[in-house]
mmCIF file of C-alpha atoms in Angstrom:
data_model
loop_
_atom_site.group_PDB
_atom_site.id
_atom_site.type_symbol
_atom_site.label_atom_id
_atom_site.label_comp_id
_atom_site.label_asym_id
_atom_site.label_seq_id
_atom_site.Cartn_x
_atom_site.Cartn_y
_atom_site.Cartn_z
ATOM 1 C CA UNK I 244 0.000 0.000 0.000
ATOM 2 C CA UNK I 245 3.128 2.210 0.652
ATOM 3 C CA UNK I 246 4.346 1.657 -2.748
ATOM 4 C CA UNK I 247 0.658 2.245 -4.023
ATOM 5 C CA UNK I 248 0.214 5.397 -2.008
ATOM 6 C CA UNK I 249 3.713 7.011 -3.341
ATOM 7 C CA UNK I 250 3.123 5.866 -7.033
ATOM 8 C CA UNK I 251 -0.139 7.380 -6.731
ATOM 9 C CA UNK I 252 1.411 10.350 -4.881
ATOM 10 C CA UNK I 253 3.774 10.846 -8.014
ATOM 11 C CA UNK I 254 1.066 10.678 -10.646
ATOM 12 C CA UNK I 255 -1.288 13.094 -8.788
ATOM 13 C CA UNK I 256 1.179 15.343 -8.540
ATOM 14 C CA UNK I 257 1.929 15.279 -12.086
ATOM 15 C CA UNK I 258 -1.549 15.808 -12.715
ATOM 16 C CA UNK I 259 -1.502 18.626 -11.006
ATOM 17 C CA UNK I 260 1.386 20.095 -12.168
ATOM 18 C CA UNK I 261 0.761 19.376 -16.011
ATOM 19 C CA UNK I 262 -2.607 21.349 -15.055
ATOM 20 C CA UNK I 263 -1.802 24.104 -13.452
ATOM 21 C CA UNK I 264 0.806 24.772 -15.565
ATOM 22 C CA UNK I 265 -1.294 24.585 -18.624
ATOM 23 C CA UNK I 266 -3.703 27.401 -17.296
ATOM 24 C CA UNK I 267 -0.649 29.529 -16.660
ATOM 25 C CA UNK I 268 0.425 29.104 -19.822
ATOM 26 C CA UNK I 269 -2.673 29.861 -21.375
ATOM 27 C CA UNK I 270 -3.427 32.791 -19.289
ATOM 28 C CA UNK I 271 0.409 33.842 -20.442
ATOM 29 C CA UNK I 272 -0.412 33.595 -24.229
ATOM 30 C CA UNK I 273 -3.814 35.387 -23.914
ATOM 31 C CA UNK I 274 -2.188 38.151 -21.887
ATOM 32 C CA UNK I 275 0.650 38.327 -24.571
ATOM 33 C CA UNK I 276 -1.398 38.174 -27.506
ATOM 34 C CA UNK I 277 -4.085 41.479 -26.002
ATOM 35 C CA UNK I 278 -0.926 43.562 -24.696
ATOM 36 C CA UNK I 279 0.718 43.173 -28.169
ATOM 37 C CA UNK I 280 -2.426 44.119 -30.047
ATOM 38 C CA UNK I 281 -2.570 47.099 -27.480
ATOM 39 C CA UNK I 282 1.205 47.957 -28.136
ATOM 40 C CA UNK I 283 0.559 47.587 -32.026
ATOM 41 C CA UNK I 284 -2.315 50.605 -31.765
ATOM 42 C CA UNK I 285 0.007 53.134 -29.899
ATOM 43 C CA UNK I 286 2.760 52.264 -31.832
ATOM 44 C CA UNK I 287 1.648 52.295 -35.302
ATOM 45 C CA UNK I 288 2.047 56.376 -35.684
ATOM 46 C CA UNK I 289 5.982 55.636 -35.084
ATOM 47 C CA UNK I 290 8.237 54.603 -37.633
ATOM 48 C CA UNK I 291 10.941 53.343 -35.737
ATOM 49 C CA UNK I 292 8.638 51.052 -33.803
ATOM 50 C CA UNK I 293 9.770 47.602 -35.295
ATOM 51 C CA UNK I 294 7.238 44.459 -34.995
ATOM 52 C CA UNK I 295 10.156 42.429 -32.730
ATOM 53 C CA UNK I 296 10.448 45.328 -30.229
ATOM 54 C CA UNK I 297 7.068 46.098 -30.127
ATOM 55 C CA UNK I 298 6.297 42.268 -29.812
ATOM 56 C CA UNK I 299 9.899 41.938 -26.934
ATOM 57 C CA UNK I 300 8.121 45.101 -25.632
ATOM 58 C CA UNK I 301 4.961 42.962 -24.427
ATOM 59 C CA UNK I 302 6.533 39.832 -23.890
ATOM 60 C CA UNK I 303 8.549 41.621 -20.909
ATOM 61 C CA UNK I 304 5.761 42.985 -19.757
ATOM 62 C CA UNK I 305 3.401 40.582 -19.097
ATOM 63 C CA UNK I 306 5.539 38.517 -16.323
ATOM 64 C CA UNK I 307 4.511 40.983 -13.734
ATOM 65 C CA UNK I 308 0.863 41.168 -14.932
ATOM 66 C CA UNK I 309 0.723 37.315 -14.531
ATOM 67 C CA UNK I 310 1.834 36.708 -11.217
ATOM 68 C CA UNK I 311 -1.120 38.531 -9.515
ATOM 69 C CA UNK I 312 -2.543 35.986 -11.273
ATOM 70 C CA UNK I 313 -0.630 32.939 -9.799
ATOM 71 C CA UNK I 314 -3.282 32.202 -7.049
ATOM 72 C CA UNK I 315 -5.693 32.195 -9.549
ATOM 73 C CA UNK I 316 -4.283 29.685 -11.651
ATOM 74 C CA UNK I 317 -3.747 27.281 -8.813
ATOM 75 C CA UNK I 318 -7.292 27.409 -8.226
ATOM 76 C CA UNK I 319 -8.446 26.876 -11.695
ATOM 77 C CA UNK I 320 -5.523 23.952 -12.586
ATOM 78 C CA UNK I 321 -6.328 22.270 -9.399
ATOM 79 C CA UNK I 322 -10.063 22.135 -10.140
ATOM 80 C CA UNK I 323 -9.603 20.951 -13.601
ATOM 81 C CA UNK I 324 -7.446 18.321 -12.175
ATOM 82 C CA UNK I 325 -9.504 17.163 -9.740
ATOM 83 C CA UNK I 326 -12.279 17.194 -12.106
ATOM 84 C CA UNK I 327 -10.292 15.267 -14.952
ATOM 85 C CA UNK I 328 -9.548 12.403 -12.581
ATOM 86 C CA UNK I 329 -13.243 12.693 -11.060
ATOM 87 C CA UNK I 330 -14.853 12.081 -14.584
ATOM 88 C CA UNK I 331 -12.478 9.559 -15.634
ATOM 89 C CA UNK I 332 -13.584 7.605 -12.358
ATOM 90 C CA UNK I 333 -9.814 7.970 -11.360
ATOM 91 C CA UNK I 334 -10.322 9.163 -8.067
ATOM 92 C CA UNK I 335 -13.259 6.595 -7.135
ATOM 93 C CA UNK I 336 -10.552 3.571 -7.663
ATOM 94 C CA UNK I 337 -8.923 5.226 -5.221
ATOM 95 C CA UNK I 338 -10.926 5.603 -3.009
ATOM 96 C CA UNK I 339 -11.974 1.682 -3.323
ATOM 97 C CA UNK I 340 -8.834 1.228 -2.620
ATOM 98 C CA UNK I 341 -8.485 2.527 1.086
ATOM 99 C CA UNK I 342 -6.547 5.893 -0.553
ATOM 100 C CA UNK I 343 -8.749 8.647 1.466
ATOM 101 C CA UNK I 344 -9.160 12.048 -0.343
ATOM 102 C CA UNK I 345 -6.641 13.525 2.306
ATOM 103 C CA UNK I 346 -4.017 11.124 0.699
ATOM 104 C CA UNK I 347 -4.688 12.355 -3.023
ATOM 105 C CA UNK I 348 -4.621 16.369 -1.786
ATOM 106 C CA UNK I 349 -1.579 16.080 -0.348
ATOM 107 C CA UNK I 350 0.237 15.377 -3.544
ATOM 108 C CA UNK I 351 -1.054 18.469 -4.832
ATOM 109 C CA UNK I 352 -0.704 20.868 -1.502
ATOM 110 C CA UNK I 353 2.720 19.910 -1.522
ATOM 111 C CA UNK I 354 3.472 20.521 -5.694
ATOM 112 C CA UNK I 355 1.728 24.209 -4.956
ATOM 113 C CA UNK I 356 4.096 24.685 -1.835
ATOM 114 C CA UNK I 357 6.954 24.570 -4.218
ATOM 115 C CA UNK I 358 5.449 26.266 -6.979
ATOM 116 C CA UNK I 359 5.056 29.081 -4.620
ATOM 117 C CA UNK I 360 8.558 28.776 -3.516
ATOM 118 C CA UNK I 361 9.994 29.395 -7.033
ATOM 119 C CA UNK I 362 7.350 31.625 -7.573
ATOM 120 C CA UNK I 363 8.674 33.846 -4.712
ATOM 121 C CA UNK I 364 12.241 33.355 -4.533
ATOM 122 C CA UNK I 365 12.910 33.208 -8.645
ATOM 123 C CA UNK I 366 10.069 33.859 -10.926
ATOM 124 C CA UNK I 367 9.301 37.115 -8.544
ATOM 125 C CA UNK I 368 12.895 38.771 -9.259
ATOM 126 C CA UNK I 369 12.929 37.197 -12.500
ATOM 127 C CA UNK I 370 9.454 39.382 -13.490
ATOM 128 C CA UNK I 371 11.149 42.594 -11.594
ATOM 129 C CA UNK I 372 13.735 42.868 -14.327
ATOM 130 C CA UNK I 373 11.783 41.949 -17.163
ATOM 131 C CA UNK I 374 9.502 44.744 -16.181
ATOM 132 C CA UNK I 375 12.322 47.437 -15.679
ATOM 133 C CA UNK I 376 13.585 45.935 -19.399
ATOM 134 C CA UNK I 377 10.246 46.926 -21.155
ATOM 135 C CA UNK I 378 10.845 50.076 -19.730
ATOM 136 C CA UNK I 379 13.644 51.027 -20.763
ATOM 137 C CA UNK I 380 12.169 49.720 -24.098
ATOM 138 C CA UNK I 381 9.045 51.659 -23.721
ATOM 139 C CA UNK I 382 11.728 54.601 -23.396
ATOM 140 C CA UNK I 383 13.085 53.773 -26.582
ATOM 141 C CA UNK I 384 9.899 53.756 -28.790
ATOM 142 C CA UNK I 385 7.959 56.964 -27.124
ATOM 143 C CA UNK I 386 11.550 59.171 -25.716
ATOM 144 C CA UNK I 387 10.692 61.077 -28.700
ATOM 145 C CA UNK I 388 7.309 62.217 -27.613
ATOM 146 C CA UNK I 389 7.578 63.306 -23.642
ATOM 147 C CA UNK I 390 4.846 62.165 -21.535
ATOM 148 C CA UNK I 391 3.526 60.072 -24.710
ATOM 149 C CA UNK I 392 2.773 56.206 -25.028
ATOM 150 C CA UNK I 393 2.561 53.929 -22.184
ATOM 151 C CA UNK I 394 2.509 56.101 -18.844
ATOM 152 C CA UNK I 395 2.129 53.941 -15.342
ATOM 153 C CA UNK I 396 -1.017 54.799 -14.140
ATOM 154 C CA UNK I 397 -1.230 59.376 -14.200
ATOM 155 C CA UNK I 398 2.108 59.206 -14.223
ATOM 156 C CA UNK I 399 4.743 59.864 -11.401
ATOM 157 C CA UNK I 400 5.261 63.614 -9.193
ATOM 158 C CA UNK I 401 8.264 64.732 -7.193
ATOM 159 C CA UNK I 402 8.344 67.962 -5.198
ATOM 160 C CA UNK I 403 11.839 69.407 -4.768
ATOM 161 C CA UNK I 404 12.963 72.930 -2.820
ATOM 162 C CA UNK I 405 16.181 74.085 -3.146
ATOM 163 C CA UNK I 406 18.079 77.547 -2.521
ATOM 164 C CA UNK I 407 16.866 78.354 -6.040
ATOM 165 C CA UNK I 408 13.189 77.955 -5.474
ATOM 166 C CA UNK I 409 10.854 75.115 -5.945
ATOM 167 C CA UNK I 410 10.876 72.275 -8.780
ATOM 168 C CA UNK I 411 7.818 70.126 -9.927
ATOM 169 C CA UNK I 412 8.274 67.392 -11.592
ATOM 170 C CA UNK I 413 6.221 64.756 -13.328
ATOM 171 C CA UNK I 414 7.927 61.973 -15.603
ATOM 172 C CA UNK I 415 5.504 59.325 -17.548
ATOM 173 C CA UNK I 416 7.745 56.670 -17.145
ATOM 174 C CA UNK I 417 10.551 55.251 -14.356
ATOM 175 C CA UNK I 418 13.277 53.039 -14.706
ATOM 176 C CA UNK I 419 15.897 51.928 -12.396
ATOM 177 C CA UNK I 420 12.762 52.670 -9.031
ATOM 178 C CA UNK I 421 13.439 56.325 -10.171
ATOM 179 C CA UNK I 422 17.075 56.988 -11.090
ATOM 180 C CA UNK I 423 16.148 57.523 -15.041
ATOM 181 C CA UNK I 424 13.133 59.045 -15.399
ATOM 182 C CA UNK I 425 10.931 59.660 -19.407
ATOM 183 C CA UNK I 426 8.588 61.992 -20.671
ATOM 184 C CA UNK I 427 9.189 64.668 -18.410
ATOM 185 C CA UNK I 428 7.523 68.102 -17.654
ATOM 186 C CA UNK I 429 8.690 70.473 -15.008
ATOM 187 C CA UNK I 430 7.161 73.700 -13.568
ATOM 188 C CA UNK I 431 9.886 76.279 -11.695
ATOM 189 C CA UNK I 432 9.488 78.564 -9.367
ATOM 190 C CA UNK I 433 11.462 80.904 -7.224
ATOM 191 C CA UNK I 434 11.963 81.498 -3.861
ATOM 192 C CA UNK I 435 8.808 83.703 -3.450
ATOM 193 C CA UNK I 436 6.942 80.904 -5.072
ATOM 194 C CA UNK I 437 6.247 83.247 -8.750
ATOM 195 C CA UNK I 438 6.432 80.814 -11.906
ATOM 196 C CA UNK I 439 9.545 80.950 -13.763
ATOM 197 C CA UNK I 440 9.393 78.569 -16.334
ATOM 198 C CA UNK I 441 7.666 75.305 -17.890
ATOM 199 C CA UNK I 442 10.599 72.723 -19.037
ATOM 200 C CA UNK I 443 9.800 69.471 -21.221
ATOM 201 C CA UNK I 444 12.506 66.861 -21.649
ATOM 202 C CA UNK I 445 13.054 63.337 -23.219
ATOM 203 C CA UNK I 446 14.765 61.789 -20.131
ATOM 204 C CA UNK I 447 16.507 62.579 -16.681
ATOM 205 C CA UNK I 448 19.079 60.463 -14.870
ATOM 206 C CA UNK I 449 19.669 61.253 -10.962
ATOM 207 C CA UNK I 450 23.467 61.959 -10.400
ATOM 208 C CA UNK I 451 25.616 63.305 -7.077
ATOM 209 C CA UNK I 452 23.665 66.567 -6.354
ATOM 210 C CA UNK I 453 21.658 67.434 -9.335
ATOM 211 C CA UNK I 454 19.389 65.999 -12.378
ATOM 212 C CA UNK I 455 20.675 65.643 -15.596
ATOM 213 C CA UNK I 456 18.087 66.815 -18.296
ATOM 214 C CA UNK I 457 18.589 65.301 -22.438
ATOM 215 C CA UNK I 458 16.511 66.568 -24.788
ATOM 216 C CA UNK I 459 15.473 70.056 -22.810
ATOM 217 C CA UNK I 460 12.969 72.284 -23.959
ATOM 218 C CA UNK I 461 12.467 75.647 -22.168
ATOM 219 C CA UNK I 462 9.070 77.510 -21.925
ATOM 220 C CA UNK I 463 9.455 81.323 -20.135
ATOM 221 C CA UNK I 464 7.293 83.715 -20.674
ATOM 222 C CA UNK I 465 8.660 86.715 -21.892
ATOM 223 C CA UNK I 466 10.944 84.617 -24.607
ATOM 224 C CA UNK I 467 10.649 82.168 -27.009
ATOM 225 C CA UNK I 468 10.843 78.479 -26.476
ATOM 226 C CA UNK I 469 14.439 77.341 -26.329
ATOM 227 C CA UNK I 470 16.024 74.155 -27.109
ATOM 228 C CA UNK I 471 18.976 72.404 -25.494
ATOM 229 C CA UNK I 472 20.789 69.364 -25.689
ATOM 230 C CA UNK I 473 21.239 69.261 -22.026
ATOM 231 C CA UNK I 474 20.282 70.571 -18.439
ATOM 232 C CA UNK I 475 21.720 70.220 -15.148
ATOM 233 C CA UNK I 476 19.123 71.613 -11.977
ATOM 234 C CA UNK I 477 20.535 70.985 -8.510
ATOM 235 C CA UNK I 478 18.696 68.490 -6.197
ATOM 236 C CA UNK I 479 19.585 67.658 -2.724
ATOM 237 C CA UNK I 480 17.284 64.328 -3.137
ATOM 238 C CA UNK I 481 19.260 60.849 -2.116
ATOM 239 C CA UNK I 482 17.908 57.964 -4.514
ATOM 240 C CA UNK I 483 16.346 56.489 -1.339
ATOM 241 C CA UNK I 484 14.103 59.141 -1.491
ATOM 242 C CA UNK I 485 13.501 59.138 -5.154
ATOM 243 C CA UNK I 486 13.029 55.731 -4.875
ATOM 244 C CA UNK I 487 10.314 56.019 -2.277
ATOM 245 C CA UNK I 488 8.354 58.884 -4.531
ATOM 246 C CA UNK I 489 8.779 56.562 -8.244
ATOM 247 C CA UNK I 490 9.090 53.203 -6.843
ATOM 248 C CA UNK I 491 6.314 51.019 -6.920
ATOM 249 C CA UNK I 492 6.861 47.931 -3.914
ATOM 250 C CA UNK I 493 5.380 45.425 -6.904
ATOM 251 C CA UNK I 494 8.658 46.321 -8.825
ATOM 252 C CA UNK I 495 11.206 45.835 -6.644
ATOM 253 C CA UNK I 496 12.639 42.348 -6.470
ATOM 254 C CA UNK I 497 11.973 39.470 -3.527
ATOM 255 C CA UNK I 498 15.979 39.556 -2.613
ATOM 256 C CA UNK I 499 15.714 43.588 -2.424
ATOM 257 C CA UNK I 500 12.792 44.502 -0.446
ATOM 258 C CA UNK I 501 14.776 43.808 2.593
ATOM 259 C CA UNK I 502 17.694 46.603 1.931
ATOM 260 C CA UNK I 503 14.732 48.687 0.274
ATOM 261 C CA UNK I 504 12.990 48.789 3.791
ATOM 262 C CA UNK I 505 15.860 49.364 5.760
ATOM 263 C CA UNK I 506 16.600 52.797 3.172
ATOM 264 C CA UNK I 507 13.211 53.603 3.719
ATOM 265 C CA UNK I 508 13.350 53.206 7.770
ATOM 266 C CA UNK I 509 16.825 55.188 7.638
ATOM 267 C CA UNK I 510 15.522 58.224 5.214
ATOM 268 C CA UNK I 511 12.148 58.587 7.799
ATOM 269 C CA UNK I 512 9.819 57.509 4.637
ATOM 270 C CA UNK I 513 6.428 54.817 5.251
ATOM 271 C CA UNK I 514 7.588 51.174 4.864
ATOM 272 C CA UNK I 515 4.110 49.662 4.568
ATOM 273 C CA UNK I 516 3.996 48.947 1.072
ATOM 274 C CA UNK I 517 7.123 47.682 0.684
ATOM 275 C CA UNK I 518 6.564 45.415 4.450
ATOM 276 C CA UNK I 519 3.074 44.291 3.120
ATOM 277 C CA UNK I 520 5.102 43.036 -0.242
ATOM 278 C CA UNK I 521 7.471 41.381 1.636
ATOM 279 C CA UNK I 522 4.979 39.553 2.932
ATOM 280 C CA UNK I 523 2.616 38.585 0.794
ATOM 281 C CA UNK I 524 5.931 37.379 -1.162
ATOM 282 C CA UNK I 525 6.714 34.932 1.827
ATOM 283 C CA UNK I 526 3.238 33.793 2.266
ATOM 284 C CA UNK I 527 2.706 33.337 -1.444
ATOM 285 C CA UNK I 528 3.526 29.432 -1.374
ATOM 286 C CA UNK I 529 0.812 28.867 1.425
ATOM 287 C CA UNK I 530 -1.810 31.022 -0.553
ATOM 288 C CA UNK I 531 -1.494 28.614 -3.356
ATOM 289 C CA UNK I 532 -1.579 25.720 -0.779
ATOM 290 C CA UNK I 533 -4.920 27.312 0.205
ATOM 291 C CA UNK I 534 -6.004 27.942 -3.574
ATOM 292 C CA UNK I 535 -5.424 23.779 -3.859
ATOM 293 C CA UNK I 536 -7.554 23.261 -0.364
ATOM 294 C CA UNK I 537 -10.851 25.043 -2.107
ATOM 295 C CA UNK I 538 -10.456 24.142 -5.750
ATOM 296 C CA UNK I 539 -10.478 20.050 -3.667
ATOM 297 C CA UNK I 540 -13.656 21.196 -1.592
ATOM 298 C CA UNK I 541 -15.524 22.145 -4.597
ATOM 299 C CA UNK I 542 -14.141 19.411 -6.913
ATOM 300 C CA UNK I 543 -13.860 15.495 -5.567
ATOM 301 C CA UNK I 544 -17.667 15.354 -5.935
ATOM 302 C CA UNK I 545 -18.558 12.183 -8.097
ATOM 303 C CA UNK I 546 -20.222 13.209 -11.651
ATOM 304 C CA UNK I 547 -23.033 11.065 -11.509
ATOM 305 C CA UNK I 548 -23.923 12.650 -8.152
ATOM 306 C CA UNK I 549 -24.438 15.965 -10.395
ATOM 307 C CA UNK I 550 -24.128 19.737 -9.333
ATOM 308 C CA UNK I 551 -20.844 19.717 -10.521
ATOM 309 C CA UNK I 552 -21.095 23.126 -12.282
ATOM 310 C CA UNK I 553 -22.668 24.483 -8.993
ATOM 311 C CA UNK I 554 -19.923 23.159 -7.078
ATOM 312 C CA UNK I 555 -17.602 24.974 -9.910
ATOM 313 C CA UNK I 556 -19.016 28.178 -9.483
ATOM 314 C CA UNK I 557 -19.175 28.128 -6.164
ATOM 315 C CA UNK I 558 -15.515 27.372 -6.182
ATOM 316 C CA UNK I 559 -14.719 30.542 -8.912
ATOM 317 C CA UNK I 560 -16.811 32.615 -6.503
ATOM 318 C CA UNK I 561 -14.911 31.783 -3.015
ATOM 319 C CA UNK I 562 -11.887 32.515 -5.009
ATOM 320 C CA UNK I 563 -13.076 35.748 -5.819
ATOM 321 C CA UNK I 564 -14.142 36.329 -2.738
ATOM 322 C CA UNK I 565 -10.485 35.832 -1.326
ATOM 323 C CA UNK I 566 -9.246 38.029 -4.154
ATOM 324 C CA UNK I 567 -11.623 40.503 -2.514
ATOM 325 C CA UNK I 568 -10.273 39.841 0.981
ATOM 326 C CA UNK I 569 -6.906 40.377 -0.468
ATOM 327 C CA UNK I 570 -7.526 43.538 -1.283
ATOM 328 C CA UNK I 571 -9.511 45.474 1.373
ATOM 329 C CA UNK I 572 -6.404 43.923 3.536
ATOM 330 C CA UNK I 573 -4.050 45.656 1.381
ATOM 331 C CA UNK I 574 -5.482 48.659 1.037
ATOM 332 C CA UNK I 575 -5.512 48.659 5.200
ATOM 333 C CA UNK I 576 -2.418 47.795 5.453
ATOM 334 C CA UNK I 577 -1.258 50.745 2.831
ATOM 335 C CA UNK I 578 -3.145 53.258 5.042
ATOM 336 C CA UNK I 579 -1.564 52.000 8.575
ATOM 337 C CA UNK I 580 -4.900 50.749 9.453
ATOM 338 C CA UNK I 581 -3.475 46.967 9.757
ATOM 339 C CA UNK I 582 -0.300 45.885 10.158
ATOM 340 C CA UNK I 583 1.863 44.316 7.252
ATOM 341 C CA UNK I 584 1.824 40.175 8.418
ATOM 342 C CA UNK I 585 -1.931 40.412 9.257
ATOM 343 C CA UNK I 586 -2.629 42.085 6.223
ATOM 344 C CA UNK I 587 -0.520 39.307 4.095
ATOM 345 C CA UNK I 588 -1.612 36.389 6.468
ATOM 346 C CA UNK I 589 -5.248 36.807 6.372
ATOM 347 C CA UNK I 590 -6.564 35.636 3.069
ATOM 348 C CA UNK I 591 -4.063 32.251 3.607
ATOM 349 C CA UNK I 592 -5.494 31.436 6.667
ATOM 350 C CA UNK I 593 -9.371 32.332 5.868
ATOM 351 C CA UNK I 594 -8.518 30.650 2.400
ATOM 352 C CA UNK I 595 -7.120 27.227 4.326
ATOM 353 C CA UNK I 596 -9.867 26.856 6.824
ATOM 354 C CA UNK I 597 -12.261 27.479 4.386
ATOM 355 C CA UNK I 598 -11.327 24.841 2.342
ATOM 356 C CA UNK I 599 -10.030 22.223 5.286
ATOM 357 C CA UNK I 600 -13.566 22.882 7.035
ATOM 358 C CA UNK I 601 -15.618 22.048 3.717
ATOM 359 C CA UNK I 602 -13.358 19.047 3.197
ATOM 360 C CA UNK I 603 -13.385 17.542 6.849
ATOM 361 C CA UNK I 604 -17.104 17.936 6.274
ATOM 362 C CA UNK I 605 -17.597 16.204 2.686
ATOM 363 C CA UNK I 606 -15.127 13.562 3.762
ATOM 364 C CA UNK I 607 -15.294 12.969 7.414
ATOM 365 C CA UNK I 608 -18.071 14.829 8.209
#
């Protein structure tokens, strides 16, 4: 029976794996194939936008986009697992057998464990750099038009006072959490707070003491626009605190939110986002775990017992509700209303006993 169990183990698993890996894929390809047809429509006023870029452009992209969508793919592989091996009467040999349905989840809670793992300590860093790469390309097919193409969300703002007044600044895009900036516009003003001047420039890169503007354009209003190849503004901003004003904690990597919090802590900026990151990272692989628990609650019933699709939806719709969870924890946590572990630990552990209870019940109960 050992030999059964652990034979059976191996080929649930694989089941599993083949599964859940499929949806991922899919989900990848769809995601691939709508960003690309998105990129195509900006892109198609630019004639050095090549097909490959544009199509490297979206590949990069989507990574990032996908793994908010890991939990959700658990869910849906595990189910049509379970489902597969429900239909083709696989799982009622096994359970004439002796096998109980504890025995045939654990293959699967314990393949999602390690998905998460690589999720979080590989495919996490992996999907940082990608995402800073399509940047950097993005910056390549729109520098030309400042504060054009692909913006992340309205954009980014950075206030900056100096001996020489005050300094606005928005930039479309940011690379490197904030060190090169794109598409930028900036509004000047002196010390008594009157408007100087209106700047536009392709791209700024944060060096020792100062910005350094490519691509300047200079608005005034008693002259003429001028043009200038560069532009150097003083700025007595670190890049910890850039990073805190461009960086976004879903961009910085698993291995660097540690040093990125400790910055934070030393420059006196809020370390909530990046905390709450942190953690969700780490409890990522039990969050799949949990995904496997209720995709098994809703999916071991036999077929010719019916309300299968019930059992489905109900399953889609507890997920949801998680994903719901998720994020009114979140947004707590953001706001200092909750701290960082409960916010992250939450949805695993109302996810798990969700899905243990309705099992002990169907099976034992």
């Amino acid at each position: 029976m050992s030999m059964l169990t652990n034979t059976l183990g191996r080929y649930f698993a694989g089941r599993f794996v083949v599964a859940a890996l499929g949806v991922f894929g899919g989900i990848f390809l769809l995601l691939v194939l709508v960003d690309y047809i998105e990129m195509v429509r900006k892109t198609s006023g630019l004639a050095s936008a090549s097909a490959l870029m544009v199509a490297e452009t979206s590949l990069f992209r989507v990574p990032q986009l996908l793994e908010k969508l890991t939990p959700f793919c658990m869910l849906i592989g595990a189910m049509t697992c379970y489902l597969a091996l429900s239909r083709r009467l696989e799982l009622v040999v096994a359970r004439a057998a002796g096998i109980s349905a504890w025995q045939f989840i654990s293959p699967a809670l314990g393949s999602a464990l390690l998905i998460g793992v690589i999720a979080t300590v590989a495919y996490n860093p992996m999907s940082a750099n990608l995402r800073e790469l399509s940047k950097r390309m993005e910056a390549e097919l729109f520098g030309s038009a400042p504060g054009g193409g692909i913006q992340d969300a309205s954009g980014f703002w950075l206030n900056q006072v100096t001996s020489d007044g005050q300094t606005i600044i928005n930039a479309a895009r940011s690379e490197k959490q904030g060190v090169r900036l794109t598409g930028l516009t900036l509004f000047r003003f002196d010390t008594e707070q009157h408007f100087k001047e209106r700047i536009e420039a392709r791209e700024a890169t944060l060096e020792a003491g100062h910005w350094l503007f490519k691509g300047v354009r200079r608005y005034s209003l008693d002259s003429p626009p001028v043009d200038q190849a560069t532009l150097d503004i003083p700025t007595t901003l670190t890049e910890a605190q850039v990073r805190n004003s461009f960086s976004t904690p879903e961009t910085v990597s698993f291995w660097q939110l540690p040093s990125y919090i400790r910055s934070s802590e030393s420059s006196g900026f809020a370390t909530a986002g990046y905390r709450l990151q942190y953690q969700k990272l780490l409890a990522q692989p039990f969050l799949l775990a949990a995904m496997v628990m209720l995709a098994a609650s809703v999916s071991l019933r036999f077929f010719r017992m019916g309300g299968v699709q019930k059992m489905v939806l109900s399953g889609v719709g507890a997920g949801f509700l998680l994903y719901v969870l998720s994020k009114v924890t979140e947004d707590l946590s953001k706001a200092e209303l909750m701290h960082p572990i409960a916010a992250a630990w939450l949805p695993v552990v109302v996810g798990g006993l969700t899905g243990f209870l309705a099992l002990l019940y169907q099976e034992d109960g």
